[in-house]
Amino acid sequence: MTSSDEQSPKPRRRLLWLAALIVVLFAIYSGGWFYLAERLKTEADQAVARLGSKGIAAGCANLTVSGYPMSFTVSCDNIAYEDDARKVAASTGSFNAVAAITGPLSTVADLRGPLRTMAPGMPPLWIDWDQLQANVKVWWPLPRSVSLRAEGLNGQTDPQDDTDPMQLFSAGKAAGQLQPAGQDINYVGSFADLEINADAIDGRVLPALDGSGDVTLKNGVALIATPPKSLRGQSIDIDRLDLSSGTARITVSGPVSVDAEGLVDASLMIKLKDPKAVAAILAGAVPEHKSEIEQGFAAIAMLGKEPSLPLRVVKGKASLGFIPLGKIKPLE
């Protein structure tokens, strides 16, 4: 027998051991996957039961977990929530969330409309979209970020009687992202081609609008854990709020706060592009003050095509540069 014949069984034994190890690891992985899938269903059922014990009806109809072996996919035919005590209700169409095994802490979810809502102090709403996708980057104790992206948004009233619904708004695109920043919460968002129905704002006319913003809610982490019942005592830092239509553009930045008595304090910088075009839009939106707006912005236009003015609010009394704007009522 040659030396090569004596050594040949060793590579075969290594391959057999490797194959056996792969089989064992795959069996452990499969067991873990199915255990987590069943655990997820159990946790969902328990959460619904806990809400039910508080008089809240909630559910994810026909909850299924699939995607084995490369992902976790959670699907529902529809989602519903109803709290009779608070007279709050919401429902949507189908829900589908996927977390890939290669990136288990990043979940992508698709939600189909319409979203139907009821809440005290506002009419029932019907909000629909062509596509809505959410991305959640999971971390502890809060997600690293939560983002939403929608296309073809539109909203209308959802009467509970035989009256016709009223169109409220439509937007070609909208996006937003929330993420913790220390103890604060930062929001970055944008929208395009927002059209607001004049009938929804007492006949006031606005052109199609584009907008974007970067705002930080101070102490936002604690506020999410325990939602406040009032705006009093809250504050935000506006890094940038931008609203435009055609050549007209308004950009706002600075801090805003509400004191214990509900009075607003703010130190904002307002930058205008094409003040005459801005004035024309405001005059159409607030026709009862058309003459004052035109006079004020005629003076502002003398400062150039892109003037900047400080907007000061002290204990609810507001002024834009040298133009007094009146008093803001205390907020609740």
CSV table of C-alpha atoms in Angstrom, one decimal:
chain,number,residue,atom,x,y,z
A,1,MET,CA,0.0,0.0,0.0
A,2,THR,CA,1.4,3.4,-0.9
A,3,SER,CA,1.6,6.4,1.4
A,4,SER,CA,-1.0,8.2,-0.6
A,5,ASP,CA,-3.5,5.4,-0.1
A,6,GLU,CA,-2.9,5.5,3.7
A,7,GLN,CA,-3.5,9.3,3.8
A,8,SER,CA,-6.6,9.5,1.5
A,9,PRO,CA,-9.2,8.6,4.2
A,10,LYS,CA,-8.2,11.6,6.3
A,11,PRO,CA,-9.5,14.3,3.9
A,12,ARG,CA,-12.7,12.3,3.5
A,13,ARG,CA,-13.2,12.1,7.3
A,14,ARG,CA,-12.6,15.9,7.5
A,15,LEU,CA,-15.3,16.5,4.9
A,16,LEU,CA,-17.7,14.2,6.7
A,17,TRP,CA,-17.1,16.0,10.0
A,18,LEU,CA,-17.5,19.4,8.3
A,19,ALA,CA,-20.8,18.2,6.7
A,20,ALA,CA,-22.0,16.9,10.0
A,21,LEU,CA,-21.1,20.2,11.7
A,22,ILE,CA,-23.0,22.2,9.0
A,23,VAL,CA,-26.0,19.9,9.4
A,24,VAL,CA,-26.0,20.4,13.2
A,25,LEU,CA,-25.6,24.2,12.9
A,26,PHE,CA,-28.4,24.4,10.4
A,27,ALA,CA,-30.6,22.3,12.6
A,28,ILE,CA,-29.9,24.7,15.6
A,29,TYR,CA,-30.5,27.7,13.3
A,30,SER,CA,-33.8,26.2,12.1
A,31,GLY,CA,-35.0,25.4,15.6
A,32,GLY,CA,-34.1,29.0,16.6
A,33,TRP,CA,-35.9,30.5,13.7
A,34,PHE,CA,-39.1,28.5,14.3
A,35,TYR,CA,-38.9,29.2,18.0
A,36,LEU,CA,-38.6,33.0,17.4
A,37,ALA,CA,-41.5,32.9,14.9
A,38,GLU,CA,-43.8,31.1,17.4
A,39,ARG,CA,-42.6,33.5,20.1
A,40,LEU,CA,-43.5,36.5,18.0
A,41,LYS,CA,-47.0,35.2,17.4
A,42,THR,CA,-47.4,34.5,21.2
A,43,GLU,CA,-46.1,38.0,22.1
A,44,ALA,CA,-48.5,39.6,19.6
A,45,ASP,CA,-51.5,37.6,21.0
A,46,GLN,CA,-50.5,38.6,24.6
A,47,ALA,CA,-50.2,42.3,23.6
A,48,VAL,CA,-53.7,42.2,22.1
A,49,ALA,CA,-55.0,40.5,25.2
A,50,ARG,CA,-53.4,43.1,27.5
A,51,LEU,CA,-55.0,45.9,25.5
A,52,GLY,CA,-58.3,44.0,25.6
A,53,SER,CA,-58.2,43.9,29.4
A,54,LYS,CA,-58.1,47.7,29.3
A,55,GLY,CA,-61.1,48.0,27.0
A,56,ILE,CA,-59.1,48.5,23.9
A,57,ALA,CA,-59.7,46.4,20.8
A,58,ALA,CA,-56.6,45.9,18.6
A,59,GLY,CA,-55.6,43.3,16.2
A,60,CYS,CA,-53.4,42.3,13.3
A,61,ALA,CA,-55.7,40.0,11.3
A,62,ASN,CA,-54.4,36.7,10.1
A,63,LEU,CA,-50.9,37.3,11.5
A,64,THR,CA,-48.3,35.1,9.7
A,65,VAL,CA,-44.6,34.8,10.0
A,66,SER,CA,-42.7,33.5,7.0
A,67,GLY,CA,-39.5,34.0,5.1
A,68,TYR,CA,-37.6,30.9,6.4
A,69,PRO,CA,-34.6,30.5,6.1
A,70,MET,CA,-33.3,33.9,4.9
A,71,SER,CA,-35.6,36.4,6.6
A,72,PHE,CA,-38.4,37.1,9.0
A,73,THR,CA,-41.5,38.4,7.3
A,74,VAL,CA,-44.5,39.4,9.4
A,75,SER,CA,-47.8,39.9,7.5
A,76,CYS,CA,-51.3,40.9,8.4
A,77,ASP,CA,-54.4,41.3,6.3
A,78,ASN,CA,-55.2,44.6,8.1
A,79,ILE,CA,-54.5,46.4,11.4
A,80,ALA,CA,-57.1,47.9,13.6
A,81,TYR,CA,-57.2,49.8,16.9
A,82,GLU,CA,-60.3,51.1,18.8
A,83,ASP,CA,-60.4,52.7,22.2
A,84,ASP,CA,-64.0,53.4,23.1
A,85,ALA,CA,-63.2,55.2,26.4
A,86,ARG,CA,-61.1,57.8,24.6
A,87,LYS,CA,-63.2,57.7,21.4
A,88,VAL,CA,-60.1,57.0,19.3
A,89,ALA,CA,-60.1,54.5,16.4
A,90,ALA,CA,-57.8,53.7,13.4
A,91,SER,CA,-57.5,51.0,10.8
A,92,THR,CA,-55.4,50.3,7.8
A,93,GLY,CA,-55.0,47.8,5.0
A,94,SER,CA,-52.5,45.0,4.8
A,95,PHE,CA,-49.1,45.2,6.6
A,96,ASN,CA,-45.9,43.4,5.6
A,97,ALA,CA,-42.6,43.8,7.4
A,98,VAL,CA,-39.3,42.1,6.5
A,99,ALA,CA,-36.1,41.7,8.5
A,100,ALA,CA,-33.3,40.0,6.6
A,101,ILE,CA,-31.0,37.5,8.4
A,102,THR,CA,-28.0,39.5,7.1
A,103,GLY,CA,-29.4,42.7,8.7
A,104,PRO,CA,-31.8,41.7,11.5
A,105,LEU,CA,-31.8,45.1,13.2
A,106,SER,CA,-33.1,46.9,10.1
A,107,THR,CA,-36.7,46.2,9.3
A,108,VAL,CA,-38.5,47.4,6.1
A,109,ALA,CA,-42.3,47.5,6.2
A,110,ASP,CA,-45.0,48.2,3.6
A,111,LEU,CA,-48.4,49.4,4.6
A,112,ARG,CA,-51.4,49.6,2.3
A,113,GLY,CA,-54.2,52.1,2.7
A,114,PRO,CA,-56.5,53.5,3.4
A,115,LEU,CA,-55.9,54.8,6.9
A,116,ARG,CA,-59.2,55.6,8.5
A,117,THR,CA,-59.1,57.5,11.8
A,118,MET,CA,-61.5,58.9,14.4
A,119,ALA,CA,-60.5,61.1,17.3
A,120,PRO,CA,-62.3,63.7,19.5
A,121,GLY,CA,-62.3,67.3,18.2
A,122,MET,CA,-61.8,66.3,14.5
A,123,PRO,CA,-63.8,64.8,11.7
A,124,PRO,CA,-63.3,61.2,10.7
A,125,LEU,CA,-60.5,61.0,8.1
A,126,TRP,CA,-59.7,58.8,5.2
A,127,ILE,CA,-56.0,59.0,4.1
A,128,ASP,CA,-54.7,56.9,1.2
A,129,TRP,CA,-51.5,56.5,-0.8
A,130,ASP,CA,-50.0,54.8,-3.8
A,131,GLN,CA,-47.0,53.5,-1.7
A,132,LEU,CA,-45.9,53.9,1.9
A,133,GLN,CA,-42.8,52.3,3.2
A,134,ALA,CA,-41.2,52.4,6.7
A,135,ASN,CA,-37.7,51.6,7.8
A,136,VAL,CA,-36.9,50.9,11.4
A,137,LYS,CA,-33.3,50.5,12.6
A,138,VAL,CA,-33.8,48.7,15.9
A,139,TRP,CA,-31.7,49.4,19.0
A,140,TRP,CA,-32.1,49.6,22.7
A,141,PRO,CA,-33.8,51.3,24.5
A,142,LEU,CA,-35.0,53.3,21.5
A,143,PRO,CA,-34.7,52.6,17.7
A,144,ARG,CA,-31.7,54.3,16.1
A,145,SER,CA,-34.1,55.8,13.5
A,146,VAL,CA,-37.6,55.5,12.2
A,147,SER,CA,-38.2,56.7,8.6
A,148,LEU,CA,-41.3,56.9,6.4
A,149,ARG,CA,-41.6,57.5,2.7
A,150,ALA,CA,-44.9,57.9,0.8
A,151,GLU,CA,-45.9,58.6,-2.7
A,152,GLY,CA,-49.3,59.7,-4.0
A,153,LEU,CA,-50.7,60.8,-0.6
A,154,ASN,CA,-54.3,62.2,-0.4
A,155,GLY,CA,-56.7,62.8,2.4
A,156,GLN,CA,-60.4,63.4,2.7
A,157,THR,CA,-63.1,63.4,5.3
A,158,ASP,CA,-64.8,60.1,6.0
A,159,PRO,CA,-68.4,60.9,6.9
A,160,GLN,CA,-70.3,58.4,9.0
A,161,ASP,CA,-73.7,59.5,7.4
A,162,ASP,CA,-74.8,59.9,3.8
A,163,THR,CA,-73.1,63.2,3.3
A,164,ASP,CA,-70.4,63.4,0.6
A,165,PRO,CA,-66.7,63.4,1.7
A,166,MET,CA,-64.6,66.5,1.3
A,167,GLN,CA,-61.2,66.4,-0.3
A,168,LEU,CA,-58.6,67.9,2.1
A,169,PHE,CA,-55.2,67.6,0.5
A,170,SER,CA,-52.9,65.7,-1.9
A,171,ALA,CA,-49.1,65.4,-2.1
A,172,GLY,CA,-46.9,63.8,-4.8
A,173,LYS,CA,-44.3,62.7,-2.3
A,174,ALA,CA,-43.6,63.0,1.5
A,175,ALA,CA,-40.8,61.6,3.7
A,176,GLY,CA,-39.7,61.9,7.3
A,177,GLN,CA,-37.2,60.5,9.7
A,178,LEU,CA,-37.1,60.5,13.5
A,179,GLN,CA,-33.9,59.6,15.5
A,180,PRO,CA,-32.7,60.2,19.1
A,181,ALA,CA,-30.0,62.9,19.6
A,182,GLY,CA,-29.0,62.4,23.2
A,183,GLN,CA,-32.1,63.1,25.3
A,184,ASP,CA,-33.7,65.0,22.3
A,185,ILE,CA,-35.5,63.7,19.2
A,186,ASN,CA,-34.5,65.0,15.8
A,187,TYR,CA,-36.9,65.1,12.9
A,188,VAL,CA,-35.9,65.6,9.2
A,189,GLY,CA,-38.7,65.6,6.6
A,190,SER,CA,-39.9,66.9,3.2
A,191,PHE,CA,-42.9,67.0,0.9
A,192,ALA,CA,-43.5,67.9,-2.7
A,193,ASP,CA,-46.5,69.1,-4.7
A,194,LEU,CA,-48.7,69.6,-1.7
A,195,GLU,CA,-52.1,70.9,-2.7
A,196,ILE,CA,-54.7,71.9,-0.1
A,197,ASN,CA,-58.3,72.1,-1.1
A,198,ALA,CA,-59.6,75.7,-0.6
A,199,ASP,CA,-62.9,74.3,0.8
A,200,ALA,CA,-60.9,72.7,3.6
A,201,ILE,CA,-59.5,76.1,4.7
A,202,ASP,CA,-62.6,78.3,4.5
A,203,GLY,CA,-62.2,79.2,0.8
A,204,ARG,CA,-58.6,80.4,1.2
A,205,VAL,CA,-56.5,79.8,-1.9
A,206,LEU,CA,-52.9,78.4,-1.8
A,207,PRO,CA,-50.7,77.3,-4.7
A,208,ALA,CA,-49.0,73.9,-4.8
A,209,LEU,CA,-46.2,73.9,-2.1
A,210,ASP,CA,-42.9,72.2,-1.5
A,211,GLY,CA,-41.4,72.0,1.9
A,212,SER,CA,-38.6,70.5,4.0
A,213,GLY,CA,-37.5,70.8,7.7
A,214,ASP,CA,-34.9,69.9,10.3
A,215,VAL,CA,-36.3,70.3,13.8
A,216,THR,CA,-35.2,69.0,17.3
A,217,LEU,CA,-37.7,68.4,20.1
A,218,LYS,CA,-36.0,69.1,23.3
A,219,ASN,CA,-36.2,66.3,25.9
A,220,GLY,CA,-38.0,64.3,23.3
A,221,VAL,CA,-37.0,60.9,24.6
A,222,ALA,CA,-38.8,61.5,27.9
A,223,LEU,CA,-41.8,62.9,26.1
A,224,ILE,CA,-42.2,59.8,23.9
A,225,ALA,CA,-42.0,57.6,27.0
A,226,THR,CA,-44.7,59.7,28.8
A,227,PRO,CA,-46.6,61.8,26.2
A,228,PRO,CA,-47.5,65.3,27.6
A,229,LYS,CA,-51.1,66.4,27.9
A,230,SER,CA,-50.1,70.0,27.0
A,231,LEU,CA,-47.7,72.0,24.9
A,232,ARG,CA,-46.9,74.1,27.9
A,233,GLY,CA,-43.3,73.7,29.1
A,234,GLN,CA,-42.2,72.3,25.7
A,235,SER,CA,-39.5,73.7,23.3
A,236,ILE,CA,-38.0,73.0,19.9
A,237,ASP,CA,-35.0,74.1,18.0
A,238,ILE,CA,-35.6,74.8,14.3
A,239,ASP,CA,-32.5,74.2,12.3
A,240,ARG,CA,-34.4,74.9,9.1
A,241,LEU,CA,-38.0,75.0,7.9
A,242,ASP,CA,-38.4,75.8,4.3
A,243,LEU,CA,-41.6,76.4,2.3
A,244,SER,CA,-41.7,77.3,-1.4
A,245,SER,CA,-43.9,77.7,-4.4
A,246,GLY,CA,-42.4,78.8,-7.7
A,247,THR,CA,-40.0,81.7,-7.1
A,248,ALA,CA,-41.4,82.4,-3.6
A,249,ARG,CA,-39.6,80.9,-0.7
A,250,ILE,CA,-39.7,81.3,3.1
A,251,THR,CA,-37.0,79.8,5.3
A,252,VAL,CA,-37.2,79.9,9.1
A,253,SER,CA,-34.7,79.0,11.8
A,254,GLY,CA,-34.3,79.5,15.6
A,255,PRO,CA,-35.7,78.3,18.9
A,256,VAL,CA,-39.4,78.3,20.0
A,257,SER,CA,-40.7,77.6,23.5
A,258,VAL,CA,-44.0,77.6,25.4
A,259,ASP,CA,-43.9,78.7,29.0
A,260,ALA,CA,-46.0,77.4,31.9
A,261,GLU,CA,-48.8,79.9,31.1
A,262,GLY,CA,-49.0,78.8,27.5
A,263,LEU,CA,-47.3,82.0,26.1
A,264,VAL,CA,-45.0,81.5,23.2
A,265,ASP,CA,-41.4,82.9,23.1
A,266,ALA,CA,-39.3,82.7,19.9
A,267,SER,CA,-36.2,84.2,18.4
A,268,LEU,CA,-36.4,83.3,14.7
A,269,MET,CA,-34.7,84.4,11.6
A,270,ILE,CA,-36.9,84.6,8.5
A,271,LYS,CA,-35.3,84.6,5.1
A,272,LEU,CA,-37.4,85.5,2.1
A,273,LYS,CA,-36.8,84.9,-1.6
A,274,ASP,CA,-38.8,87.1,-4.0
A,275,PRO,CA,-40.8,89.0,-1.3
A,276,LYS,CA,-43.4,90.2,-3.9
A,277,ALA,CA,-44.2,86.6,-4.9
A,278,VAL,CA,-44.5,85.7,-1.1
A,279,ALA,CA,-46.8,88.6,-0.6
A,280,ALA,CA,-49.1,87.5,-3.4
A,281,ILE,CA,-49.4,84.0,-1.9
A,282,LEU,CA,-50.1,85.4,1.6
A,283,ALA,CA,-52.6,87.9,0.2
A,284,GLY,CA,-54.5,85.0,-1.5
A,285,ALA,CA,-54.4,83.0,1.7
A,286,VAL,CA,-55.4,85.8,4.0
A,287,PRO,CA,-57.5,88.1,1.8
A,288,GLU,CA,-58.9,90.1,4.8
A,289,HIS,CA,-55.5,91.5,5.4
A,290,LYS,CA,-54.4,91.8,1.8
A,291,SER,CA,-53.7,95.6,2.0
A,292,GLU,CA,-51.6,95.3,5.1
A,293,ILE,CA,-49.6,92.4,3.6
A,294,GLU,CA,-48.9,94.2,0.4
A,295,GLN,CA,-47.8,97.4,2.2
A,296,GLY,CA,-45.6,95.5,4.6
A,297,PHE,CA,-43.9,93.4,1.9
A,298,ALA,CA,-43.5,96.4,-0.4
A,299,ALA,CA,-41.3,97.8,2.4
A,300,ILE,CA,-39.5,94.5,2.8
A,301,ALA,CA,-38.9,94.2,-0.9
A,302,MET,CA,-36.8,97.4,-0.7
A,303,LEU,CA,-34.2,95.4,1.3
A,304,GLY,CA,-33.5,93.2,-1.8
A,305,LYS,CA,-34.6,90.0,-3.5
A,306,GLU,CA,-33.5,87.8,-0.6
A,307,PRO,CA,-33.9,89.8,2.7
A,308,SER,CA,-33.6,88.4,6.2
A,309,LEU,CA,-35.7,89.6,9.1
A,310,PRO,CA,-35.8,88.7,12.8
A,311,LEU,CA,-39.2,87.3,14.0
A,312,ARG,CA,-39.5,87.9,17.7
A,313,VAL,CA,-42.2,86.6,20.0
A,314,VAL,CA,-42.0,87.7,23.6
A,315,LYS,CA,-44.7,86.4,25.9
A,316,GLY,CA,-47.0,85.9,22.9
A,317,LYS,CA,-46.4,89.4,21.3
A,318,ALA,CA,-45.0,88.9,17.8
A,319,SER,CA,-43.2,91.3,15.4
A,320,LEU,CA,-41.4,90.7,12.1
A,321,GLY,CA,-38.6,93.2,12.0
A,322,PHE,CA,-40.3,96.5,12.3
A,323,ILE,CA,-43.8,95.1,11.4
A,324,PRO,CA,-46.0,94.3,14.5
A,325,LEU,CA,-47.9,91.0,13.9
A,326,GLY,CA,-50.2,91.1,16.9
A,327,LYS,CA,-50.5,88.7,19.8
A,328,ILE,CA,-50.6,84.9,19.9
A,329,LYS,CA,-53.2,83.4,22.2
A,330,PRO,CA,-51.9,81.2,25.0
A,331,LEU,CA,-51.6,77.6,24.0
A,332,GLU,CA,-53.0,74.7,25.9
